[in-house]
Coordinates of C-alpha atoms in Angstrom, one line a residue:
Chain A
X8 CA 15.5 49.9 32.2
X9 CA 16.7 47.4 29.9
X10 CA 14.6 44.4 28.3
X11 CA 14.6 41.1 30.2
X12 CA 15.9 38.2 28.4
X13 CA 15.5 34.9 29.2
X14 CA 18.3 33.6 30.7
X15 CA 17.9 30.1 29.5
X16 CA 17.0 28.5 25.3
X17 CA 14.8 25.9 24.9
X18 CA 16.9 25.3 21.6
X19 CA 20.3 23.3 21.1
X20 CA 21.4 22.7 18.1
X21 CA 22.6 19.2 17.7
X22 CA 24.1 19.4 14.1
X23 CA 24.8 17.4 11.2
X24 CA 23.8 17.2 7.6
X25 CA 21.3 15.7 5.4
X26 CA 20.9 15.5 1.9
X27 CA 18.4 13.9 -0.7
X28 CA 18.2 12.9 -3.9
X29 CA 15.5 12.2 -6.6
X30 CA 15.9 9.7 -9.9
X31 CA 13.6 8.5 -12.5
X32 CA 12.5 5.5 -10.2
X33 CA 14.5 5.4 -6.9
X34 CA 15.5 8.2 -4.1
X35 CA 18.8 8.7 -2.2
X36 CA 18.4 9.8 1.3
X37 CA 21.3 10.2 3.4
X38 CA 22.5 12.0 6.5
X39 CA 25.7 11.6 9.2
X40 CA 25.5 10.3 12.3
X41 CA 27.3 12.5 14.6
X42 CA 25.3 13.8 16.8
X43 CA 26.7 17.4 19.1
X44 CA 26.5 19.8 21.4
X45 CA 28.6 23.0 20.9
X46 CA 32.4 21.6 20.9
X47 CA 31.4 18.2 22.4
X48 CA 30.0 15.2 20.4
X49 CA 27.3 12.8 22.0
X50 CA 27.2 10.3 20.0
X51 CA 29.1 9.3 16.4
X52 CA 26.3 6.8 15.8
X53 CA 23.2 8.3 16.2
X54 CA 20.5 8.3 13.1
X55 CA 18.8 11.2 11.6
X56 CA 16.6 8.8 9.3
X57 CA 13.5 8.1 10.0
X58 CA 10.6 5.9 7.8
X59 CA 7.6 7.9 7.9
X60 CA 5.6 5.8 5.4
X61 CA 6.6 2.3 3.3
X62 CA 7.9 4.9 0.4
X63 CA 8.6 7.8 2.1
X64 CA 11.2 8.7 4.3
X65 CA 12.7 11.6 6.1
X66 CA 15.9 12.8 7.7
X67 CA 16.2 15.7 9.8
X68 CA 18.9 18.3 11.3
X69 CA 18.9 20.7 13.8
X70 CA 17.7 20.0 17.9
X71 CA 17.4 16.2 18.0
X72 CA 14.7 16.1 20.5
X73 CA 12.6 18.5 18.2
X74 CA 13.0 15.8 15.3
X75 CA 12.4 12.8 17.9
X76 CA 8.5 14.7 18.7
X77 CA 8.4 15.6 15.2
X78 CA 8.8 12.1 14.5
X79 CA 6.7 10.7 16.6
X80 CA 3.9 13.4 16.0
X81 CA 4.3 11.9 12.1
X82 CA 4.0 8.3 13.0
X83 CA 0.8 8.6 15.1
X84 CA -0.7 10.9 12.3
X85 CA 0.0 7.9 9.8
X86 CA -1.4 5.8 11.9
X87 CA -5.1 7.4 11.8
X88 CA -4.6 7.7 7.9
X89 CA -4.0 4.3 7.7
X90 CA -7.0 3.3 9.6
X91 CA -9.0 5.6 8.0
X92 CA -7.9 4.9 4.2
X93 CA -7.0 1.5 4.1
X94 CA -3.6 2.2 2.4
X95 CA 0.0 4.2 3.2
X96 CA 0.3 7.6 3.1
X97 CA 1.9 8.9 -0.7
X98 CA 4.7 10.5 -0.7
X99 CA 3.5 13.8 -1.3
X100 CA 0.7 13.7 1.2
X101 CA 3.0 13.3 3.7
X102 CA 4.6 16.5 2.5
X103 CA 1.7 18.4 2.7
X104 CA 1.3 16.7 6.6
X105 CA 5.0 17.7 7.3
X106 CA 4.6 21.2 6.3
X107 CA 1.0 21.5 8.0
X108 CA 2.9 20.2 11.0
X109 CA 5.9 22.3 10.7
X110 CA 3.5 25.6 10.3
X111 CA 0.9 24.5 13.7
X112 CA 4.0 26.0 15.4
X113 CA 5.0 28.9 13.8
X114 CA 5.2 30.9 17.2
X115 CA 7.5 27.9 18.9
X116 CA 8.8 25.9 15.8
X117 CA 10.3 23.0 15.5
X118 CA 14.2 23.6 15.1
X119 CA 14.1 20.6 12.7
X120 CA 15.7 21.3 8.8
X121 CA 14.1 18.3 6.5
X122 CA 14.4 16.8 4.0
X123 CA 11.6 14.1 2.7
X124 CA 12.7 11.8 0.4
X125 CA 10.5 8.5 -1.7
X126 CA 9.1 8.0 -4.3
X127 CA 5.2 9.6 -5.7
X128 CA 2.0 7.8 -6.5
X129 CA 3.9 7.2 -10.3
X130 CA 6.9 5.8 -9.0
X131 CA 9.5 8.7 -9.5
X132 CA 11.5 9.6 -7.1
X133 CA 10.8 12.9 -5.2
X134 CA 12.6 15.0 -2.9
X135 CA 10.9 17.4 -0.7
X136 CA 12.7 20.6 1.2
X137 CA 11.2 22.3 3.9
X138 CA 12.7 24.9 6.2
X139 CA 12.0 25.4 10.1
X140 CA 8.8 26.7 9.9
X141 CA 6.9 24.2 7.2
X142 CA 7.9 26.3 3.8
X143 CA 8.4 23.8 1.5
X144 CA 9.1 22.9 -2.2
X145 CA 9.8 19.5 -4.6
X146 CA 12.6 19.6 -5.9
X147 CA 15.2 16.9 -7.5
X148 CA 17.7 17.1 -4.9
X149 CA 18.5 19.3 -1.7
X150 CA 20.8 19.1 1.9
X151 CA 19.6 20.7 4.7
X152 CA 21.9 21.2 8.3
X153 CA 25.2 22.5 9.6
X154 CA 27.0 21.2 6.2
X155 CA 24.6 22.3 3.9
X156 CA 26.2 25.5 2.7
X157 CA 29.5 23.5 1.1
X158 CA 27.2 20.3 -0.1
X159 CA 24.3 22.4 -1.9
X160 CA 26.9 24.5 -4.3
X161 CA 28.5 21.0 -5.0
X162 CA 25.2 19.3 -5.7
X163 CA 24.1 22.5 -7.8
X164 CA 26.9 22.2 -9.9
X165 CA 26.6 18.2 -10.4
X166 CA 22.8 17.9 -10.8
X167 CA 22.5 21.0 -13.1
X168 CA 18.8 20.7 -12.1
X169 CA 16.6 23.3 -14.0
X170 CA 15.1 26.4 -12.7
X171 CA 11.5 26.2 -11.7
X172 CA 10.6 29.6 -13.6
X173 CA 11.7 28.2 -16.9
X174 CA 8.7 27.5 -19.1
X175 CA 7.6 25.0 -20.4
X176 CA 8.0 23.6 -16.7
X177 CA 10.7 20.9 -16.9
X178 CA 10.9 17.6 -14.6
X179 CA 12.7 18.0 -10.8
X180 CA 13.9 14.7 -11.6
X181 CA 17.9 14.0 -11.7
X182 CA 19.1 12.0 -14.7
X183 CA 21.6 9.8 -12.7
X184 CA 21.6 6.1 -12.1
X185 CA 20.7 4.9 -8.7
X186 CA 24.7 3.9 -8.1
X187 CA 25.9 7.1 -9.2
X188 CA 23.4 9.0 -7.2
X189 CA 24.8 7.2 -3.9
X190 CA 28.6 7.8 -5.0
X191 CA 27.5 11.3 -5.3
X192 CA 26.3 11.1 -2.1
X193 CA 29.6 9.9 -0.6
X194 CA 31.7 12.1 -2.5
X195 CA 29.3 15.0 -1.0
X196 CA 29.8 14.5 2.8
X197 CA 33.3 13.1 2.6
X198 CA 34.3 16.6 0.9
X199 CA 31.7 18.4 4.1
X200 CA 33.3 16.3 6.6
X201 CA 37.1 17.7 6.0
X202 CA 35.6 21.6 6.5
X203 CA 32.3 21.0 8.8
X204 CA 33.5 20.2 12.2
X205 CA 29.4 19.2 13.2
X206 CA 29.4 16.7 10.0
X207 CA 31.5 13.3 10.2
X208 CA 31.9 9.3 12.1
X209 CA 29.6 7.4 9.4
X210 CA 27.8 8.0 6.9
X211 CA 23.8 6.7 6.4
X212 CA 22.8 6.0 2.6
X213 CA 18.7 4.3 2.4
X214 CA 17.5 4.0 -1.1
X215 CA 13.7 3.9 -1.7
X216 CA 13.1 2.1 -5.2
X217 CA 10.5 -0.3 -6.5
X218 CA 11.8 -3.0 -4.8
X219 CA 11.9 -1.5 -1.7
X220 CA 14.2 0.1 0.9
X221 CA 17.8 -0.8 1.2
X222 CA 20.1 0.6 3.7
X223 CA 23.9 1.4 3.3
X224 CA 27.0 2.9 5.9
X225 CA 30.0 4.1 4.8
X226 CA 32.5 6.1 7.7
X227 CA 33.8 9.2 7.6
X228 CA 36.5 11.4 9.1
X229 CA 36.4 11.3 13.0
X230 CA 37.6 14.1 13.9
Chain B
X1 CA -39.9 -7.7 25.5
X2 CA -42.4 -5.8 27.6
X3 CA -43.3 -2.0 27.9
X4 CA -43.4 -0.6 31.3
X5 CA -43.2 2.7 33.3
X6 CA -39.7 2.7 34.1
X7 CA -38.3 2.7 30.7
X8 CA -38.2 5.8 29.2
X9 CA -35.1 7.2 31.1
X10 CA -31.6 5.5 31.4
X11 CA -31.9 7.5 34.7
X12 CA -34.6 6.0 36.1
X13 CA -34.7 2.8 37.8
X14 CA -37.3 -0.2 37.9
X15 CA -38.8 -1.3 41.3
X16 CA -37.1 -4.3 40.7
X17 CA -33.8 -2.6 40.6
X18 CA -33.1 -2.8 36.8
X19 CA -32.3 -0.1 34.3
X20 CA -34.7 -1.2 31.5
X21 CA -32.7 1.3 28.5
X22 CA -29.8 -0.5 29.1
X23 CA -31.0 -4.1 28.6
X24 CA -32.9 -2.9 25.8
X25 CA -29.6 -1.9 24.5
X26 CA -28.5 -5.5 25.1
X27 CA -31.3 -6.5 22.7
X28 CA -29.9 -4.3 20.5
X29 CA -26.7 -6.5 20.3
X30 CA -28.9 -9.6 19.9
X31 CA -30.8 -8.0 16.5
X32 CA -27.5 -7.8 15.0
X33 CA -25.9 -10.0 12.8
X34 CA -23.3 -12.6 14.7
X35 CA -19.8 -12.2 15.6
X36 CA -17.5 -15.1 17.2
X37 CA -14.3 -15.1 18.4
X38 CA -12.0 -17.9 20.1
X39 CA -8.3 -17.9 21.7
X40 CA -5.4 -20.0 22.3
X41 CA -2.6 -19.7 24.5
X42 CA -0.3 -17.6 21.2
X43 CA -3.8 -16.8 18.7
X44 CA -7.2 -15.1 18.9
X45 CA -9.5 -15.3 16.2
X46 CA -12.7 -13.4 15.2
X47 CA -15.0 -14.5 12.5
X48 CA -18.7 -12.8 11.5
X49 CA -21.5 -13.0 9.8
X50 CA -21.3 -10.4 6.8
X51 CA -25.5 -9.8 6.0
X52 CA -25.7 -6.9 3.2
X53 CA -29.1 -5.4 3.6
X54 CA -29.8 -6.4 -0.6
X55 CA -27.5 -7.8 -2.6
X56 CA -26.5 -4.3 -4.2
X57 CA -25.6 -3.3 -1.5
X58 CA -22.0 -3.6 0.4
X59 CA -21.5 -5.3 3.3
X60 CA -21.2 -3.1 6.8
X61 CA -17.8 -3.8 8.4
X62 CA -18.2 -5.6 11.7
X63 CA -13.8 -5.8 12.3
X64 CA -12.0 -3.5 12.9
X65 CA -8.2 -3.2 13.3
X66 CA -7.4 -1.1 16.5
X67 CA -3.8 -1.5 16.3
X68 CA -1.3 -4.0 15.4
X69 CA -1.9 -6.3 18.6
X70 CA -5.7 -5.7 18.7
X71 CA -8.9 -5.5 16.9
X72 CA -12.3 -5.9 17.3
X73 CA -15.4 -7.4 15.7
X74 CA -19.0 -5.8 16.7
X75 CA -22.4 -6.8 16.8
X76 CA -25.5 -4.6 17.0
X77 CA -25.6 -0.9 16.0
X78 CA -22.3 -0.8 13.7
X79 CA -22.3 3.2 13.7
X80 CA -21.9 3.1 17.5
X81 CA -19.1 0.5 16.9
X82 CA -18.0 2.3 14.4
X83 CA -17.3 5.7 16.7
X84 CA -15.9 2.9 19.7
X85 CA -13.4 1.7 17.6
X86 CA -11.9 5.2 16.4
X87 CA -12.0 5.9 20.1
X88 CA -9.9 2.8 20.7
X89 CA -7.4 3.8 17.7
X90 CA -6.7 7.0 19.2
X91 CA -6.5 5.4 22.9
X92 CA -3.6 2.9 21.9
X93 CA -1.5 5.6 19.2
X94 CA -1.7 7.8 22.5
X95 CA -0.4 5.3 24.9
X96 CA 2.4 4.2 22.0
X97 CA 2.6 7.3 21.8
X98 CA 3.4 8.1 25.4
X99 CA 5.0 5.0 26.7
X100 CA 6.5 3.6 23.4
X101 CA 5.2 0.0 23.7
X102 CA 1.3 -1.4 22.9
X103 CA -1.9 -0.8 25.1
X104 CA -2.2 -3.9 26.9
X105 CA -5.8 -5.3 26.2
X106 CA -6.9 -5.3 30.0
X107 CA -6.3 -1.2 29.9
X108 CA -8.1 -0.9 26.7
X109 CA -11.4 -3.3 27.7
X110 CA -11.7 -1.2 31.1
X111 CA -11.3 2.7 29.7
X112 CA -14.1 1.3 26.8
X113 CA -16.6 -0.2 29.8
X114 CA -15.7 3.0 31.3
X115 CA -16.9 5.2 28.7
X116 CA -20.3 2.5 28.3
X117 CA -21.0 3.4 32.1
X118 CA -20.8 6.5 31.5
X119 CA -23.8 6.4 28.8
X120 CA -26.2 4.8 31.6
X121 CA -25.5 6.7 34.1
X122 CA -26.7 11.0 32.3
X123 CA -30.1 11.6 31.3
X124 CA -29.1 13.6 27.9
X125 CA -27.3 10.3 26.5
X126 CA -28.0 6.6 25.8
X127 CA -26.2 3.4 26.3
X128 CA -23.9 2.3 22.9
X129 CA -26.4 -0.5 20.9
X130 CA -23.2 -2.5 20.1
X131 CA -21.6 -5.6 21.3
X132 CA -17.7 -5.8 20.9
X133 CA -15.8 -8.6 20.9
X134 CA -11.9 -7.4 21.7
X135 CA -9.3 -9.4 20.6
X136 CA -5.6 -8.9 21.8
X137 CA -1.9 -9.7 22.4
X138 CA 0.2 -8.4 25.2
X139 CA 2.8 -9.2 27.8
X140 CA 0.4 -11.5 29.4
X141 CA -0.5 -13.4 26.7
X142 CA -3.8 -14.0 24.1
X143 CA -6.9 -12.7 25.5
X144 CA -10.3 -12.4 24.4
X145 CA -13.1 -9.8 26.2
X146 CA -16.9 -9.3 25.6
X147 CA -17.6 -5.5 26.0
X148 CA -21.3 -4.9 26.4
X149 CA -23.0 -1.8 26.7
X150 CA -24.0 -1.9 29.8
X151 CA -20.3 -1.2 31.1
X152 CA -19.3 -4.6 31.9
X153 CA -16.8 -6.8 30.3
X154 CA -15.7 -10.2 30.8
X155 CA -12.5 -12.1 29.5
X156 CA -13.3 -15.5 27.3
X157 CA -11.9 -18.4 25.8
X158 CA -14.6 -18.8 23.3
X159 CA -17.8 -16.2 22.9
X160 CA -20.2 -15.0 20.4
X161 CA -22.7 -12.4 20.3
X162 CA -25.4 -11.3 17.9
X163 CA -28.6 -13.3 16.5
X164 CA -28.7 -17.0 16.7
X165 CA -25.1 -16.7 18.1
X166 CA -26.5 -19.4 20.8
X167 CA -25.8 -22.2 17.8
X168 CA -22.2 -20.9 18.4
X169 CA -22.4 -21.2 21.9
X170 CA -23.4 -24.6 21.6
X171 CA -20.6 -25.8 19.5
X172 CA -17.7 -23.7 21.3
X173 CA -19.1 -24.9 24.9
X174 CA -18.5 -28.4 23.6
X175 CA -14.7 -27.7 22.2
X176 CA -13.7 -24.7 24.4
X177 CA -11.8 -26.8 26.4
X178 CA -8.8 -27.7 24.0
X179 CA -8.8 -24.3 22.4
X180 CA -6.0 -22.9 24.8
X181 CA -3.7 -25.8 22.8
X182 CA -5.1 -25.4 19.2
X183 CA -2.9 -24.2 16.4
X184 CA -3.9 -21.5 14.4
X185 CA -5.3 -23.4 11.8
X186 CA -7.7 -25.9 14.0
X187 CA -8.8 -22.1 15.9
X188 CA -9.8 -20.9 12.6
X189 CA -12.0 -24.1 11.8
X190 CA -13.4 -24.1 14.5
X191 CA -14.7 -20.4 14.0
X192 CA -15.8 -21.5 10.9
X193 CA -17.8 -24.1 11.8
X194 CA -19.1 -21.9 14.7
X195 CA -20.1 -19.3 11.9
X196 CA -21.8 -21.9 10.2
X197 CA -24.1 -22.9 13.2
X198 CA -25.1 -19.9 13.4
X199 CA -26.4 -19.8 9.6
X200 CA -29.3 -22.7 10.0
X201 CA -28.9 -24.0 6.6
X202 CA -27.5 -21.5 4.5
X203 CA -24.0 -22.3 2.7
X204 CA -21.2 -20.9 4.4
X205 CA -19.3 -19.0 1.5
X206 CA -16.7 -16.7 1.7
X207 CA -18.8 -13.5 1.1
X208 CA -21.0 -13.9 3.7
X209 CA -18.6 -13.9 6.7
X210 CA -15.2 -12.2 7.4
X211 CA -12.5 -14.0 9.4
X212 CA -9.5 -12.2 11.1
X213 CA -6.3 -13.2 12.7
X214 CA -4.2 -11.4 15.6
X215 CA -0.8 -13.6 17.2
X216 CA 2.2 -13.9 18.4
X217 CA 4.2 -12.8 15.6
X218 CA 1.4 -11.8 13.5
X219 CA -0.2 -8.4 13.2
X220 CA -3.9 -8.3 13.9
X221 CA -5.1 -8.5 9.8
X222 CA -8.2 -9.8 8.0
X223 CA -7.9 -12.7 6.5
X224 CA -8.3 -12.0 2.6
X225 CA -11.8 -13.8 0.9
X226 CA -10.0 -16.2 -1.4
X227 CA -8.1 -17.5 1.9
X228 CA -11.6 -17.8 4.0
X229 CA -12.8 -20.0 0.6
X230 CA -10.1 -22.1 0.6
X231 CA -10.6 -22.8 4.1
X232 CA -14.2 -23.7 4.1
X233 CA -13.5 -25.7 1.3
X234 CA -10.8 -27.6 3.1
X235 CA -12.9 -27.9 5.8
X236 CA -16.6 -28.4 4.3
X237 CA -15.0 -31.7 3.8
X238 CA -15.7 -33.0 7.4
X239 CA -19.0 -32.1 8.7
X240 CA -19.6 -32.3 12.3
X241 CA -20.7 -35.4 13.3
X242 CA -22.5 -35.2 16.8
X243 CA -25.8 -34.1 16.4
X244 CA -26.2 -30.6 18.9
X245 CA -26.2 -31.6 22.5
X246 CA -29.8 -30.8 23.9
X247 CA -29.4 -27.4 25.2
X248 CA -29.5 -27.0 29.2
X249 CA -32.6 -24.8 28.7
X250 CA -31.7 -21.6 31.0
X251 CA -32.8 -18.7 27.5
X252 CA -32.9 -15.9 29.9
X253 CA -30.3 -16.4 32.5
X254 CA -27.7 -18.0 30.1
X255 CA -24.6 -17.6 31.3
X256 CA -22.5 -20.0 28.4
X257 CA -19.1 -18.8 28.7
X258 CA -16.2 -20.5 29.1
X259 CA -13.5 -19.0 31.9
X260 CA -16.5 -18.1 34.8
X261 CA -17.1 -14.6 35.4
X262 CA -18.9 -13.2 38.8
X263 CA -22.7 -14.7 38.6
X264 CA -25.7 -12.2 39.4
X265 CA -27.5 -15.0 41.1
X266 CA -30.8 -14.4 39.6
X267 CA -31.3 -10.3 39.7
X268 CA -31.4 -8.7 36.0
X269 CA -30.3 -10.3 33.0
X270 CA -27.7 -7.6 32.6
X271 CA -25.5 -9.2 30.1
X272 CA -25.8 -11.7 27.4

């Protein structure tokens, strides 16, 4: 007698890739905007970005209507901390929420990949990673979704950020400039869009600095 | 008030027909310090009376911001307002939540007399001590309730609540009627000058009272204190001229509002 199996998923996976980056004083967040199903696309502008909190921000791959709860299960959370605090959410709070989120359902997760992106209670940038599950880790810079395996290497071998079990513990921060950050960032996914076939249409760049959030598109392959 | 044998139970009626816990929770609302608020057809406004209990003290915080399009200023036991208001929070991020666009007010006011009715009607709790004054936005315009705690509400153009809030009354009965044209500035005078009724005598600063804003366009907020200074100081300038009209008597059975809501032709004072 062999093992039923469900005949049916309650997971797609819509694809796409995100990618973040962390400087002295601003943070590079940035994902596609195709979004697909198997073979078929369903939509070339469709945004993975979402503002969680005024300096915080996140972008998520994997099933869209995962992110779109996960999303809104953030907002409402930021809500009550608002009222209850009288100020926004930091940066890393929120990535302590995400991951307490992610982990409430370990047994049916989320099939969201994130990557938080803003800037901490001092003003640096910071960059957060977190896999399905709500593991998670600062770091200077990190991709997460269907493109992620050709952007990280490139990022690794531009960023040259240093390893976490060095001692004494160095900063996750990148030393780029905001504008090379972001050209780094469209180098990145015009080089994932030629190989991914999930990654391409347009490009979404938001930069958190001091001054606030600025929003930029650039396109990308189509096909 | 009077003692009698029918008031030691919420559950237990009077001869007369009267539940005497609740209206003692009315007086409740009366004891506390006043709260005022006053709409137009596009603004509502809510203003207070701040009383610290010494002057090292803090003040307690009578407004509350439920959501973007609605807040609420209380009068009476602030705790229980306190716990209301967190209730209302959570009612309209799970509607948003749900249905992606604001609570409308109406919904909000009714699910809140709801859960006061529920209070006078089990013998294991009491009615809420606390007035609320709910200021909103929504589809259908500006709107302005009274929530008390014996379940009911009623929708106002001008109302205020709390002790000597009847000086308020006075004023806002005389000017109610060219409130639904104001702009935002004349509303906000005129809840000044309400709050300052209310304070027989004593110099209407800043620190004493707390003034907030909800319109079209503008997110429910409390207005900073050097704004509030600069305002009184603008309008200290013109002092109100008419002496009070003589009030109509009618203490117990006062029924001062504004729009008219359903009289109870002479049975208990339930409500204000």
């Amino acid at each position: 007698m062999t093992k039923q199996r469900a005949n049916w998923s309650p997971y797609d996976n819509n694809g796409g890739s995100c990618v973040a980056i962390a400087g002295a004083d601003y943070c590079v967040i940035a994902a596609d905007t195709r979004m697909s199903t198997g073979y078929n696309i369903l939509s070339r502008e469709y945004s993975k970005i979402t503002k969680l909190a005024d300096k915080c921000l996140m972008a998520s791959s994997g099933f869209q209507a995962d992110v779109k709860a996960l999303q809104k299960h953030l907002a409402a959370r930021h809500l009550i901390y608002q009222h209850q605090h009288n100020k926004q959410m930091s940066c890393p709070a929120m990535g302590q929420l995400l991951s307490n989120t992610l982990y409430y359902k370990r047994f049916f997760p989320y099939y969201s990949f994130n990557v938080l992106g803003g800037l901490d209670s001092e003003g640096k940038g910071c960059v957060y990673t977190y896999d399905a599950v709500g593991s998670y880790e600062r770091v200077g810079y990190s991709s997460q979704g269907s493109g992620s395996t050709l952007i990280m290497p490139f990022l690794d071998n531009q960023l040259k950020s240093p390893s976490p079990l060095l001692l004494p513990a160095q900063d996750a921060v990148t030393p780029l400039s905001e504008t090379e950050a972001v050209d780094l960032v469209k180098t990145v996914f015009a080089s994932a869009t030629e190989r991914d076939i999930y990654t391409g249409d347009k490009l979404e760049i938001v930069v958190v600095n001091a001054e606030g959030i600025r929003r930029e598109y650039m396109d990308l392959r189509k096909d | 008030m009077f003692r009698n044998q029918y008031d030691t139970d919420v559950t237990t009626w009077s001869p007369a027909g009267r539940l005497f816990q609740v209206e003692y929770a009315m007086e409740a609302v009366k004891q506390g310090s006043a709260a005022i608020g006053l709409r137009s057809k596009t603004h509502v406004i809510l203003a207070c009376v701040n009383k610290a209990s010494s002057e090292l003290s803090s003040h307690q915080k009578k407004i509350f911001k439920v959501d973007d399009h609605i807040g609420v200023a209380i009068a009476g036991l602030t705790a229980d307002g306190r716990v209301l208001s967190r209730y209302m929070r959570n009612e309209c991020i799970n509607y948003n939540f749900t249905y992606e666009s604001p609570l409308p007010v109406g919904r909000l006011v009714v699910q809140l007399a709801d859960k006061a009715q529920v209070c006078t009607q089990r013998s294991w709790k009491r009615p809420y001590g606390v007035g609320l004054l709910v200021a909103g936005l929504d589809e259908s315009g500006a709107h302005l309730y009274y929530n008390c705690p014996s379940g009911n509400y009623f929708e106002y153009q001008a109302f205020a609540i709390g002790s000597r809030s009847q000086a308020a009354k006075t004023y806002l009965e005389r000017r109610f009627e060219n409130f639904m044209g104001s702009s935002r500035e004349d509303l906000i005078k005129d809840a000044l000058i309400s709050v300052r009724e209310t304070l027989q005598g004593e110099k209407l600063k800043s620190s004493i009272c707390t003034v907030a804003v909800v319109g079209v366009g503008e997110a429910f907020h409390i207005l900073d204190q050097e704004t509030v200074q600069q305002l009184i100081d603008s309008f200290e300038l013109v002092r109100e001229d008419e002496p009070p009209a003589p009030e109509a008597g009618d203490a117990v059975a006062d029924q001062s509002e504004a729009s008219a809501p359903v009289a109870e032709e002479g049975a208990a004072p339930m409500d204000i």
